[in-house]
Amino acid sequence: MFSKVLIANRGEIAVRIIRACREMNIKTVAVYSQADKESMHVHLADEAICIGGALSAESYLNISALISAAEVTDCDAIHPGYGFLSENAHFAEVCESCGITFIGPSPENIRLMGDKVKAKETMKKAGIPLVPGSDGGVKDKEDALKLAKEIGYPLIIKARSGGGGRGMRICHSDVRLVGALMTAQTEAKAAFGDSEVYIERFVQNPRHIEVQIVADKHGNVIYLGERDCSIQRRHQKVVEETPSPAIDAKTRKKLGELCVKGVKGINYCSVGTIEFLMDDKKRFYFMEMNTRIQVEHPVTEEVTGLDLIKLQIQVAAGERLKIKQEDIEFKGHSIECRINAEDPDNGFMPSPGRIDFCYFPGGKDIRIDSHIYAGYSIPPYYDSMIAKIIANGRNREEALNKMERALDELWIEPIKTTKSFCKDVICDPDFRRGNFHTGFLDKFLADEEPES
Ligand code: MV4
């Protein structure tokens, strides 16, 4: 096992990783930017090193500064968390070439899943269903028109190097296709440095369902059920839960086994998430695979009783998975609300600044993953998520009631937060009934601009 791990991240996930390391008797090194000197991860780690300026490009994305910090502190591994360099194959390669273990999958696997066309090809071979679409990139406008004829409208143009909803374009007719193609290519080039795009049939009002897997270096792979992440605003998840109210035990097993087969086919090792769209007839379509630990991992931990960060560290160190699929039980229901420092009454404008007062909910079945405290100043440079409230119950209704109670107890002053927005979702009758899809938040946001 590692003796010292550098955490190449900040905020709540850095705190979460430090906690897991502490319990595993692994020393930790925090890195921080000039804007994060007073951040909780700096305080909780065994050591801390300033690696650069406030801008992410100068600090949390600064590969040479991170490697130097790991070398001077004698770390044997780096945990990338989520975001930043967590899905950067080049960074994983640099770590390995310096003799530092990257706590994540191999650079080859990161690169393969980062190429959304190759990822689809790979999963198709394992028998995982895909949305009808171009098998490969789109060459030119003639190719696009020909593909549109086969696939039918509406269709969606996506960036080959994209993901997470960035740089997508929905198109309803031949008349718009050429323009949409050019816009998508230009945006893809600007955002990802790769103008290649692919086309899929646009699935109307889908649910976003993702399956958690864990794989070791010895060919053992387990699935840990699904998460329903359909409640999103502009591709940012707001509320996540497991189990999905739309999935039964038989479907869970079938989907989980498919995912296990998919990742076995690429010799994957780490935690990972396979994203699906589910249509109104409950058909599943593979979207993409995330090769990192995800923000919403706690709900899976709560219903399985497993610690995903510890598992991720153990498999990265070469240990065998001790748990077998048949030992895994999904117990009760877990739901997570993301609390952002944003003003829901003002277009979700970021609301950074000093927190004068902070009270977190607690009691039975409530978990808080956060790095904030009274006296802390939220810097304006990074993601605005400041806390995750996780509520558990024996069933969905109990978990929702506990979440409502927890949100009422949460008290953060004077900055604006998305707490009231989360409460509106939790109390919504359709949401309560489990009757929702990825367009659910549109009714709360009637005055927002459409995306395309
Ligand atoms: C789609 C889709 C409909 N049809 N693909 C957005 C995030 C990215 N992972 C895939 N996304 C979508 N892909 C096809 N063929 C609709 C979305 C989508 C969406 C998906 C999940 C959650 C929220 C969403 C909001 C708008 C669109």
XYZ file of N, CA, C and O and ligand atoms in Angstrom, residues 131 156 158 163-166 168 170 200-204 206-208 229-230 232 235 275 277 287-288 438-439 451, ligand 1:
139
model
N -27.231 4.372 -29.164
C -28.233 5.127 -29.909
C -27.888 4.963 -31.392
O -26.700 5.030 -31.746
N -28.683 14.694 -32.981
C -27.813 15.496 -32.127
C -26.372 15.323 -32.610
O -25.951 14.208 -32.927
N -22.465 15.713 -31.697
C -21.628 15.760 -30.482
C -20.155 15.784 -30.854
O -19.753 15.244 -31.877
N -17.955 15.521 -24.252
C -18.453 14.791 -23.097
C -19.081 15.741 -22.108
O -18.827 16.946 -22.147
N -19.944 15.169 -21.254
C -20.604 15.962 -20.228
C -21.529 17.031 -20.789
O -21.883 17.962 -20.096
N -21.915 16.880 -22.054
C -22.908 17.795 -22.622
C -22.321 19.036 -23.275
O -23.047 19.827 -23.871
N -20.999 19.195 -23.211
C -20.413 20.390 -23.816
C -20.293 20.229 -25.331
O -19.926 19.164 -25.823
N -22.637 20.269 -27.757
C -23.632 19.468 -28.466
C -24.584 20.394 -29.231
O -24.782 21.536 -28.859
N -28.475 20.193 -31.244
C -29.650 19.430 -31.682
C -30.106 19.989 -33.025
O -30.051 21.202 -33.235
N -25.929 11.367 -33.612
C -26.819 10.345 -33.046
C -28.259 10.778 -33.225
O -28.549 11.971 -33.275
N -29.149 9.827 -33.265
C -30.579 10.119 -33.170
C -30.815 10.787 -31.818
O -30.276 10.348 -30.801
N -31.590 11.855 -31.782
C -31.866 12.557 -30.525
C -32.990 11.856 -29.773
O -34.108 11.757 -30.269
N -32.690 11.330 -28.608
C -33.687 10.655 -27.773
C -34.444 11.734 -26.992
O -33.836 12.508 -26.250
N -35.768 11.778 -27.166
C -36.570 12.826 -26.510
C -36.808 12.479 -25.042
O -37.136 11.347 -24.717
N -35.107 11.852 -22.221
C -34.545 10.645 -21.603
C -34.282 10.833 -20.112
O -34.258 11.956 -19.616
N -34.082 9.724 -19.427
C -33.506 9.783 -18.088
C -32.007 9.560 -18.229
O -31.564 8.873 -19.154
N -31.238 10.141 -17.314
C -29.788 9.898 -17.259
C -29.549 8.864 -16.169
O -29.766 9.143 -14.989
N -29.461 10.445 -12.427
C -28.957 11.830 -12.383
C -29.710 12.686 -13.382
O -29.139 13.559 -14.047
N -31.000 12.450 -13.507
C -31.801 13.153 -14.510
C -32.060 14.612 -14.158
O -32.391 15.403 -15.036
N -30.956 17.838 -13.849
C -29.795 18.638 -14.225
C -30.234 19.990 -14.761
O -31.263 20.099 -15.401
N -26.570 20.780 -17.951
C -25.614 19.673 -17.801
C -24.889 19.660 -16.470
O -23.878 18.995 -16.306
N -22.346 5.747 -18.471
C -23.546 6.584 -18.592
C -24.475 6.078 -19.681
O -24.037 5.797 -20.788
N -28.532 6.753 -21.539
C -29.825 7.419 -21.629
C -30.862 6.310 -21.562
O -30.648 5.232 -22.114
N -23.904 6.104 -23.531
C -23.498 7.469 -23.910
C -21.988 7.619 -23.864
O -21.335 7.930 -24.815
N -21.425 7.456 -22.668
C -19.990 7.600 -22.490
C -19.587 6.968 -21.169
O -20.449 6.631 -20.348
N -34.711 14.225 -18.014
C -33.676 15.265 -18.025
C -34.212 16.674 -18.302
O -33.506 17.648 -18.083
N -35.460 16.769 -18.785
C -36.054 18.089 -19.023
C -36.826 18.610 -17.819
O -37.436 19.677 -17.879
N -30.838 26.043 -24.965
C -29.423 25.885 -25.340
C -29.205 25.789 -26.840
O -28.095 26.011 -27.311
C -28.245 12.844 -25.812
C -29.569 13.276 -25.598
C -30.534 12.789 -26.449
N -30.197 11.953 -27.448
N -27.964 12.020 -26.817
C -26.085 15.425 -22.448
C -24.900 15.017 -21.617
C -24.202 13.982 -22.407
N -23.615 12.976 -21.590
C -25.233 13.441 -23.301
N -26.359 14.345 -23.279
C -27.460 14.059 -24.009
N -27.235 13.229 -25.044
C -28.919 11.607 -27.621
N -28.625 10.789 -28.643
C -29.808 14.141 -24.562
C -28.752 14.570 -23.769
C -29.112 15.522 -22.752
C -29.009 15.246 -21.420
C -28.527 14.032 -20.977
C -28.417 13.769 -19.645
C -28.812 14.732 -18.741
C -29.277 15.953 -19.145
C -29.394 16.231 -20.490
C -29.876 17.444 -20.897
C -29.977 17.706 -22.206
C -29.593 16.751 -23.134
